[in-house]
Amino acid sequence: MNLICKGWLNLKPFCWGSRIMALAKNVPAVRFEGFSGAWCEHFLGAIADVKTGPFGSALHAKDYINDGYPIITTEHFKNGVLPQNKAAIPQVGTTDYLRLRSYVLEKGDIVFSRVGSVDINAHVTDYQIGWLFSGRVLRVRTDLSIDSEYLHYELDTARAKKSVLVRAVGQTMPSINTEILKNTPVFLPMEKKEQTRIGSYFHSLDTLIAKHQQKHDKLLKMKKALLEKMFPKQGASVPEVRFKGFSGEWEVTTLGEIASIRRGLTYKPSDIVSEGVKVLRSSNIDVNIFVSKDDDVHVNENAVNIKLIDEGEILITSANGSSHLVGKHAIVENLNQKSVHGGFMLVASTSTPYFLNASMNTDWYKNFLALYVAGGNGAIGNIKASDLSKQDILIPKNFERNKIGTFFQTLDTLITQHQTQIKKLSNLKQACLAAMFV
């Protein structure tokens, strides 16, 4: 069999090797061809040096300068990846750097946070050679007999992360020290070649995820910039950037003149069934993208006394315990069954949904949310359909609205494609971490 993880997420090119049954203890379920034998269990402290960064007495905020030697701390690798440049990282001068030279990072080092997200680690690459690590960081360093990239991913497995978390101390915020980290069990293949093969595979997978993430983030920045240019700024009646052939001022109208807004379904727990009409909720909006969920609620069709949702309508969160989530919105697409929106949601129906959805990312909508969203002190934040309908909005002629809407629809489709690939690849990575390690 030439491919491991065959069929996982339909991403065959990214999982190769041979599959075996893990009949013996300390043998992974999935393995590259040519390797066999049980893996060895060690405590991390037996195979690596674990060191804490300099404490407060060694370095103070006043020691930082604008252009010097970077010193990383916990917030710089919350996602398990270190920055590739020193922008926005605290930096120290030559005198302090030489004084702290025992805290200099080398390629292949692994860093952990001492507090907070203590189960997350990051691998030091060529980009961070010579950087310092702060007192809130623990550094792990192996010798050349162990592939550090493999160890980085071994420490990223659910088993290793759980081991760190259950031994962390602190009630309000977990924290670890060198001894806790040293006593973390890790499993190593006997041959370094196998370690390197596994480490390289996961590095390739992370590189692919990072490429999609970079393209996704670049498109989001582009969209933000274009929204500012292609819709009139506050106080203006024309946008800075316009498609060729359009001119004249945009007219002021109310949202209720171009869209109808309706409230969602109120239902009882006894109305919930395993199969029925799907109820769309706030969780179906993911960063302005509509998504279906495995845990979507369904209700008996007899309980539905409102209009079903149509594709192309805009789903809006009207109430939520977290006020910052109130107002998020997305166009409903790719519905595969009868659906309604829940009681904490609104739906806007309009002839130009993609234009209106894009417009709801501009100043008029942000100002509306800032002024009308109630909440705080334990209260549920909410907006009313009647208040939203009365809001003034600038619009061009219908043909230009369609042109702008189609443009942002295309841009959103590209963003969604990268977002989907990131999720698929991330799921593949987690599946392979579970199968390719003991």
Coordinates of C-alpha atoms in Angstrom, one line a residue:
M1 CA 0.0 0.0 0.0
N2 CA 1.7 3.2 -1.1
L3 CA -0.4 5.7 0.9
I4 CA -1.0 5.9 4.6
C5 CA -4.1 7.6 5.9
K6 CA -5.8 6.5 2.6
G7 CA -8.9 8.4 2.0
W8 CA -8.5 10.8 4.9
L9 CA -10.2 14.1 3.8
N10 CA -9.4 13.0 0.2
L11 CA -5.9 14.4 0.6
K12 CA -3.9 11.3 -0.5
P13 CA -0.9 13.1 -1.9
F14 CA 0.0 14.4 1.6
C15 CA 0.1 11.0 3.5
W16 CA 2.4 8.4 2.1
G17 CA 4.1 5.3 3.5
S18 CA 2.5 2.0 4.6
R19 CA -0.2 1.1 7.1
I20 CA 0.3 -1.6 9.7
M21 CA -1.7 -2.9 12.6
A22 CA -0.3 -1.8 16.0
L23 CA -0.4 -5.2 17.7
A24 CA 2.7 -4.6 19.9
K25 CA 3.0 -2.0 22.7
N26 CA 4.7 1.3 21.8
V27 CA 4.2 0.8 18.0
P28 CA 2.2 3.4 16.0
A29 CA -0.8 2.4 13.9
V30 CA 0.6 4.0 10.8
R31 CA 4.3 3.9 9.8
F32 CA 6.5 4.7 6.8
E33 CA 7.7 1.7 4.8
G34 CA 10.9 0.1 5.9
F35 CA 10.7 0.8 9.7
S36 CA 9.7 -1.7 12.4
G37 CA 10.2 -2.4 16.1
A38 CA 8.8 -0.8 19.2
W39 CA 9.5 2.8 20.1
C40 CA 11.3 3.7 23.4
E41 CA 9.7 5.7 26.2
H42 CA 11.8 8.3 27.9
F43 CA 11.2 11.2 30.2
L44 CA 11.9 14.5 28.3
G45 CA 14.6 15.5 30.9
A46 CA 16.6 12.3 30.1
I47 CA 17.0 13.2 26.5
A48 CA 17.0 17.0 26.5
D49 CA 18.2 20.0 28.5
V50 CA 15.3 22.1 29.8
K51 CA 16.1 25.7 30.8
T52 CA 14.0 28.6 32.2
G53 CA 14.6 32.1 30.7
P54 CA 16.0 35.1 32.6
F55 CA 13.7 36.3 35.5
G56 CA 12.7 39.9 36.1
S57 CA 15.9 40.8 37.9
A58 CA 17.9 40.0 34.8
L59 CA 15.9 42.1 32.4
H60 CA 13.6 45.1 32.7
A61 CA 11.2 46.9 30.3
K62 CA 13.6 49.9 30.3
D63 CA 16.3 47.7 28.8
Y64 CA 14.3 47.4 25.5
I65 CA 15.3 49.4 22.4
N66 CA 13.8 49.9 19.0
D67 CA 16.4 48.0 16.9
G68 CA 18.4 45.3 18.6
Y69 CA 18.3 41.6 19.5
P70 CA 14.8 40.2 19.8
I71 CA 13.6 38.4 22.9
I72 CA 10.6 36.1 22.5
T73 CA 7.9 35.6 25.2
T74 CA 4.7 33.6 25.4
E75 CA 2.5 35.7 23.2
H76 CA 4.9 35.2 20.3
F77 CA 4.0 31.5 19.7
K78 CA 0.4 31.1 20.9
N79 CA -0.4 29.3 17.6
G80 CA 2.7 27.0 17.9
V81 CA 4.7 29.0 15.3
L82 CA 7.4 31.6 16.0
P83 CA 7.6 34.9 14.0
Q84 CA 10.0 35.0 11.1
N85 CA 11.1 38.6 11.7
K86 CA 11.6 40.7 14.7
A87 CA 9.0 43.4 14.1
A88 CA 6.8 44.0 17.1
I89 CA 9.1 41.8 19.3
P90 CA 10.9 43.4 22.3
Q91 CA 14.6 43.9 21.6
V92 CA 17.7 44.6 23.7
G93 CA 21.0 46.1 23.0
T94 CA 24.5 44.5 22.6
T95 CA 25.4 44.9 26.3
D96 CA 22.3 43.1 27.5
Y97 CA 22.6 40.5 24.8
L98 CA 26.1 39.6 25.8
R99 CA 25.0 39.5 29.5
L100 CA 22.2 37.1 28.5
R101 CA 24.1 35.0 26.1
S102 CA 23.2 31.8 28.0
Y103 CA 19.6 32.4 26.9
V104 CA 20.3 32.6 23.2
L105 CA 18.2 30.3 21.0
E106 CA 19.8 27.8 18.6
K107 CA 18.3 26.1 15.5
G108 CA 16.3 23.1 16.7
D109 CA 15.5 24.4 20.1
I110 CA 11.9 23.9 21.3
V111 CA 10.1 26.6 23.4
F112 CA 7.2 26.2 25.8
S113 CA 5.2 28.9 27.7
R114 CA 5.7 28.7 31.5
V115 CA 2.2 30.1 32.0
G116 CA -1.1 30.1 30.2
S117 CA -1.1 27.9 27.1
V118 CA 1.6 25.6 28.7
D119 CA 0.8 22.7 26.3
I120 CA 1.8 24.6 23.2
N121 CA 5.4 24.4 21.9
A122 CA 7.2 26.0 18.9
H123 CA 10.3 24.9 17.0
V124 CA 13.2 27.3 16.4
T125 CA 14.2 27.5 12.8
D126 CA 16.8 29.5 10.8
Y127 CA 14.7 32.6 11.2
Q128 CA 15.1 32.7 15.0
I129 CA 18.8 31.7 15.4
G130 CA 20.4 34.1 17.9
W131 CA 17.2 35.4 19.4
L132 CA 16.7 35.4 23.2
F133 CA 13.9 33.8 25.2
S134 CA 12.3 35.5 28.2
G135 CA 11.6 34.4 31.7
R136 CA 8.1 33.3 30.8
V137 CA 9.6 30.7 28.4
L138 CA 11.1 27.2 28.9
R139 CA 13.6 26.1 26.3
V140 CA 14.1 22.5 25.4
R141 CA 17.4 21.5 23.7
T142 CA 18.5 18.0 22.5
D143 CA 21.8 16.8 21.1
L144 CA 22.3 15.6 17.5
S145 CA 21.3 12.0 18.3
I146 CA 17.6 13.1 18.3
D147 CA 15.8 14.9 15.5
S148 CA 14.4 18.0 17.2
E149 CA 11.7 18.5 14.5
Y150 CA 10.4 15.0 15.3
L151 CA 10.4 15.9 19.1
H152 CA 8.5 19.1 18.4
Y153 CA 5.7 17.1 16.8
E154 CA 5.9 14.3 19.4
L155 CA 5.3 17.1 22.0
D156 CA 2.4 18.3 20.0
T157 CA 0.4 15.0 20.2
A158 CA -2.7 14.9 22.3
R159 CA -1.0 12.5 24.7
A160 CA 2.0 14.7 25.4
K161 CA -0.1 17.9 25.7
K162 CA -2.5 16.2 28.1
S163 CA 0.5 15.0 30.2
V164 CA 1.8 18.6 30.5
L165 CA -1.7 20.0 31.3
V166 CA -2.6 17.5 34.0
R167 CA 0.6 18.2 35.9
A168 CA 0.5 22.0 35.6
V169 CA -0.1 24.0 38.8
G170 CA -2.2 27.0 39.5
Q171 CA -5.9 27.4 39.9
T172 CA -6.6 30.6 37.9
M173 CA -3.9 30.1 35.2
P174 CA -1.9 26.9 34.6
S175 CA 1.9 27.1 34.9
I176 CA 4.8 24.7 34.6
N177 CA 8.5 24.7 35.5
T178 CA 11.5 22.8 34.4
E179 CA 10.8 19.8 36.6
I180 CA 7.3 19.4 35.3
L181 CA 8.4 19.6 31.7
K182 CA 11.4 17.2 32.3
N183 CA 9.0 14.6 33.6
T184 CA 6.9 14.5 30.4
P185 CA 6.9 11.1 28.9
V186 CA 8.0 11.0 25.2
F187 CA 8.3 8.1 22.7
L188 CA 11.1 7.9 20.2
P189 CA 11.7 5.5 17.2
M190 CA 15.0 3.6 17.6
E191 CA 16.3 4.9 14.3
K192 CA 16.9 8.6 13.9
K193 CA 16.1 8.1 10.2
E194 CA 12.5 7.4 11.1
Q195 CA 12.4 10.4 13.4
T196 CA 13.6 12.6 10.6
R197 CA 11.1 11.1 8.1
I198 CA 8.2 11.8 10.4
G199 CA 9.4 15.3 11.3
S200 CA 9.9 16.2 7.6
Y201 CA 6.4 14.9 6.7
F202 CA 4.7 17.1 9.3
H203 CA 6.9 20.0 8.4
S204 CA 5.7 19.7 4.8
L205 CA 2.2 19.6 6.0
D206 CA 2.6 22.7 8.2
T207 CA 4.3 24.5 5.3
L208 CA 1.3 23.8 3.1
I209 CA -1.1 25.0 5.9
A210 CA 1.0 28.2 6.3
K211 CA 0.9 28.9 2.6
H212 CA -2.9 28.7 2.6
Q213 CA -3.0 30.8 5.7
Q214 CA -0.8 33.5 4.2
K215 CA -3.0 33.7 1.1
H216 CA -6.2 33.7 3.3
D217 CA -4.8 36.6 5.4
K218 CA -3.6 38.5 2.3
L219 CA -7.1 38.3 0.8
L220 CA -8.7 39.4 4.1
K221 CA -6.4 42.5 4.1
M222 CA -7.2 43.2 0.5
K223 CA -11.0 42.9 1.2
K224 CA -10.7 45.3 4.2
A225 CA -8.8 47.8 2.0
L226 CA -11.3 47.6 -0.8
L227 CA -14.3 48.0 1.5
E228 CA -12.8 51.3 2.6
K229 CA -12.2 52.4 -1.0
M230 CA -15.4 51.1 -2.7
F231 CA -17.9 52.4 -0.2
P232 CA -18.3 56.1 0.6
K233 CA -16.5 57.2 3.8
Q234 CA -18.4 58.8 6.6
G235 CA -19.6 62.2 5.4
A236 CA -19.0 61.4 1.7
S237 CA -21.5 60.5 -1.0
V238 CA -19.2 58.8 -3.5
P239 CA -16.6 56.1 -3.0
E240 CA -12.9 56.7 -3.8
V241 CA -12.7 53.7 -6.1
R242 CA -15.4 52.9 -8.7
F243 CA -15.9 50.5 -11.5
K244 CA -15.6 52.1 -15.0
G245 CA -18.7 53.6 -16.4
F246 CA -20.4 54.6 -13.1
S247 CA -20.7 58.1 -11.7
G248 CA -23.0 60.3 -9.6
E249 CA -23.7 60.4 -5.9
W250 CA -25.0 57.5 -4.0
E251 CA -28.4 58.1 -2.5
V252 CA -29.4 57.9 1.2
T253 CA -32.1 55.4 2.1
T254 CA -33.0 53.2 5.0
L255 CA -32.1 49.6 5.3
G256 CA -35.8 48.8 5.5
E257 CA -36.4 50.3 2.1
I258 CA -34.0 47.8 0.4
A259 CA -34.4 44.8 2.6
S260 CA -37.0 43.1 4.7
I261 CA -35.9 41.8 8.1
R262 CA -37.7 39.1 10.0
R263 CA -37.2 37.5 13.4
G264 CA -36.4 33.9 14.1
L265 CA -38.2 30.9 15.5
T266 CA -38.9 30.4 19.1
Y267 CA -39.2 26.7 20.0
K268 CA -39.5 24.5 23.0
P269 CA -37.1 21.7 24.0
S270 CA -39.8 19.2 23.3
D271 CA -39.8 20.4 19.6
I272 CA -36.2 19.2 19.1
V273 CA -35.9 16.0 17.0
S274 CA -33.0 14.1 15.4
E275 CA -34.2 14.8 11.9
G276 CA -36.4 17.7 10.9
V277 CA -36.1 21.3 10.0
K278 CA -32.6 22.7 10.7
V279 CA -32.4 25.7 13.0
L280 CA -29.6 28.2 12.1
R281 CA -27.9 29.8 15.0
S282 CA -24.9 32.1 15.7
S283 CA -22.5 29.1 15.4
N284 CA -23.5 28.9 11.7
I285 CA -21.6 32.1 11.0
D286 CA -17.8 31.7 11.0
V287 CA -16.0 35.0 10.3
N288 CA -18.7 36.2 8.0
I289 CA -18.9 32.9 6.2
F290 CA -22.0 30.6 6.5
V291 CA -21.2 27.1 7.6
S292 CA -23.3 24.0 8.4
K293 CA -22.4 22.2 11.7
D294 CA -22.6 18.6 12.7
D295 CA -24.3 19.6 15.9
D296 CA -27.0 21.8 14.2
V297 CA -30.3 21.6 16.0
H298 CA -33.4 20.2 14.2
V299 CA -37.0 20.8 15.2
N300 CA -40.3 19.1 14.3
E301 CA -41.8 20.6 11.1
N302 CA -45.1 21.2 13.0
A303 CA -43.2 23.6 15.3
V304 CA -42.2 25.9 12.5
N305 CA -44.5 28.9 12.2
I306 CA -42.2 31.2 10.3
K307 CA -41.0 31.4 6.7
L308 CA -38.2 29.0 5.8
I309 CA -34.8 30.5 4.9
D310 CA -33.9 30.9 1.2
E311 CA -30.5 30.8 -0.2
G312 CA -29.0 34.2 -0.7
E313 CA -30.6 35.7 2.4
I314 CA -28.4 37.3 5.1
L315 CA -28.2 35.6 8.5
I316 CA -27.6 38.0 11.4
T317 CA -26.8 37.3 15.1
S318 CA -29.3 39.5 17.0
A319 CA -28.6 38.3 20.5
N320 CA -25.7 36.6 22.3
G321 CA -24.2 36.4 25.7
S322 CA -21.0 37.7 24.2
S323 CA -21.9 41.2 23.0
H324 CA -19.0 41.3 20.5
L325 CA -20.7 38.5 18.6
V326 CA -23.9 40.4 18.2
G327 CA -24.3 41.6 14.6
K328 CA -22.1 39.1 12.8
H329 CA -23.6 38.1 9.5
A330 CA -23.2 35.9 6.5
I331 CA -25.0 35.0 3.3
V332 CA -26.8 31.7 3.5
E333 CA -25.4 29.4 0.8
N334 CA -25.4 25.7 0.0
L335 CA -28.4 24.7 2.1
N336 CA -29.0 21.0 1.9
Q337 CA -32.3 20.9 3.7
K338 CA -35.3 22.9 5.0
S339 CA -34.0 25.5 7.4
V340 CA -35.2 28.4 9.6
H341 CA -33.3 30.8 11.8
G342 CA -33.5 30.6 15.6
G343 CA -35.0 33.1 18.0
F344 CA -31.6 34.9 18.6
M345 CA -31.2 35.5 14.9
L346 CA -32.5 37.9 12.2
V347 CA -32.7 37.3 8.5
A348 CA -32.5 40.1 5.9
S349 CA -33.9 39.5 2.4
T350 CA -33.0 41.8 -0.4
S351 CA -32.5 41.8 -4.2
T352 CA -28.8 42.6 -3.9
P353 CA -27.6 40.4 -1.0
Y354 CA -23.9 40.4 -1.8
F355 CA -23.8 44.2 -1.9
L356 CA -25.7 44.6 1.4
N357 CA -23.6 41.9 3.1
A358 CA -20.4 43.8 2.0
S359 CA -21.9 47.1 3.1
M360 CA -22.5 45.6 6.5
N361 CA -18.7 45.5 6.9
T362 CA -18.4 49.3 6.6
D363 CA -18.8 52.3 9.0
W364 CA -22.6 52.7 9.1
Y365 CA -23.1 49.1 10.4
K366 CA -20.2 49.4 12.9
N367 CA -21.6 52.6 14.2
F368 CA -25.1 51.0 14.5
L369 CA -23.7 48.1 16.5
A370 CA -21.7 50.5 18.8
L371 CA -24.8 52.5 19.5
Y372 CA -27.6 50.0 19.7
V373 CA -26.1 46.7 21.1
A374 CA -27.2 46.5 24.7
G375 CA -25.5 44.1 27.1
G376 CA -22.8 43.9 29.7
N377 CA -22.9 43.2 33.4
G378 CA -24.3 39.7 32.7
A379 CA -27.0 41.0 30.3
I380 CA -27.4 39.4 26.8
G381 CA -26.3 41.8 24.1
N382 CA -29.0 42.3 21.4
I383 CA -30.3 44.3 18.5
K384 CA -33.8 44.8 17.3
A385 CA -35.1 44.3 13.8
S386 CA -37.0 47.6 14.0
D387 CA -33.8 49.5 14.9
L388 CA -31.8 47.9 12.1
S389 CA -34.5 48.7 9.5
K390 CA -34.4 52.4 10.4
Q391 CA -30.7 52.8 9.7
D392 CA -29.6 55.1 6.9
I393 CA -27.5 53.5 4.2
L394 CA -25.9 54.9 1.1
I395 CA -26.6 53.0 -2.1
P396 CA -25.8 53.4 -5.8
K397 CA -28.1 52.5 -8.7
N398 CA -29.1 48.8 -8.8
F399 CA -26.7 47.8 -11.7
E400 CA -23.7 49.2 -9.8
R401 CA -24.9 47.5 -6.6
N402 CA -24.9 44.2 -8.5
K403 CA -21.5 44.9 -9.9
I404 CA -20.0 45.6 -6.4
G405 CA -21.9 42.6 -4.9
T406 CA -20.5 40.2 -7.5
F407 CA -17.0 41.5 -6.9
F408 CA -17.1 40.9 -3.2
Q409 CA -18.9 37.5 -3.7
T410 CA -15.9 36.4 -5.8
L411 CA -13.5 37.6 -3.2
D412 CA -15.4 35.9 -0.4
T413 CA -15.4 32.7 -2.4
L414 CA -11.6 32.8 -2.7
I415 CA -11.3 33.5 1.0
T416 CA -13.6 30.6 1.8
Q417 CA -11.6 28.2 -0.4
H418 CA -8.4 28.9 1.5
Q419 CA -10.3 28.7 4.8
T420 CA -11.7 25.3 3.8
Q421 CA -8.3 24.0 2.8
I422 CA -6.8 25.2 6.1
K423 CA -9.4 23.3 8.0
K424 CA -9.0 20.1 5.9
L425 CA -5.2 20.1 6.2
S426 CA -5.4 20.9 10.0
N427 CA -7.8 18.0 10.4
L428 CA -5.5 15.8 8.4
K429 CA -2.6 16.8 10.6
Q430 CA -4.5 15.9 13.8
A431 CA -5.5 12.6 12.3
C432 CA -1.9 11.8 11.4
L433 CA -0.6 12.9 14.8
A434 CA -3.0 10.4 16.4
A435 CA -2.0 7.6 14.0
M436 CA 1.7 8.1 13.4
F437 CA 2.8 8.5 17.0
V438 CA 2.5 6.0 19.9

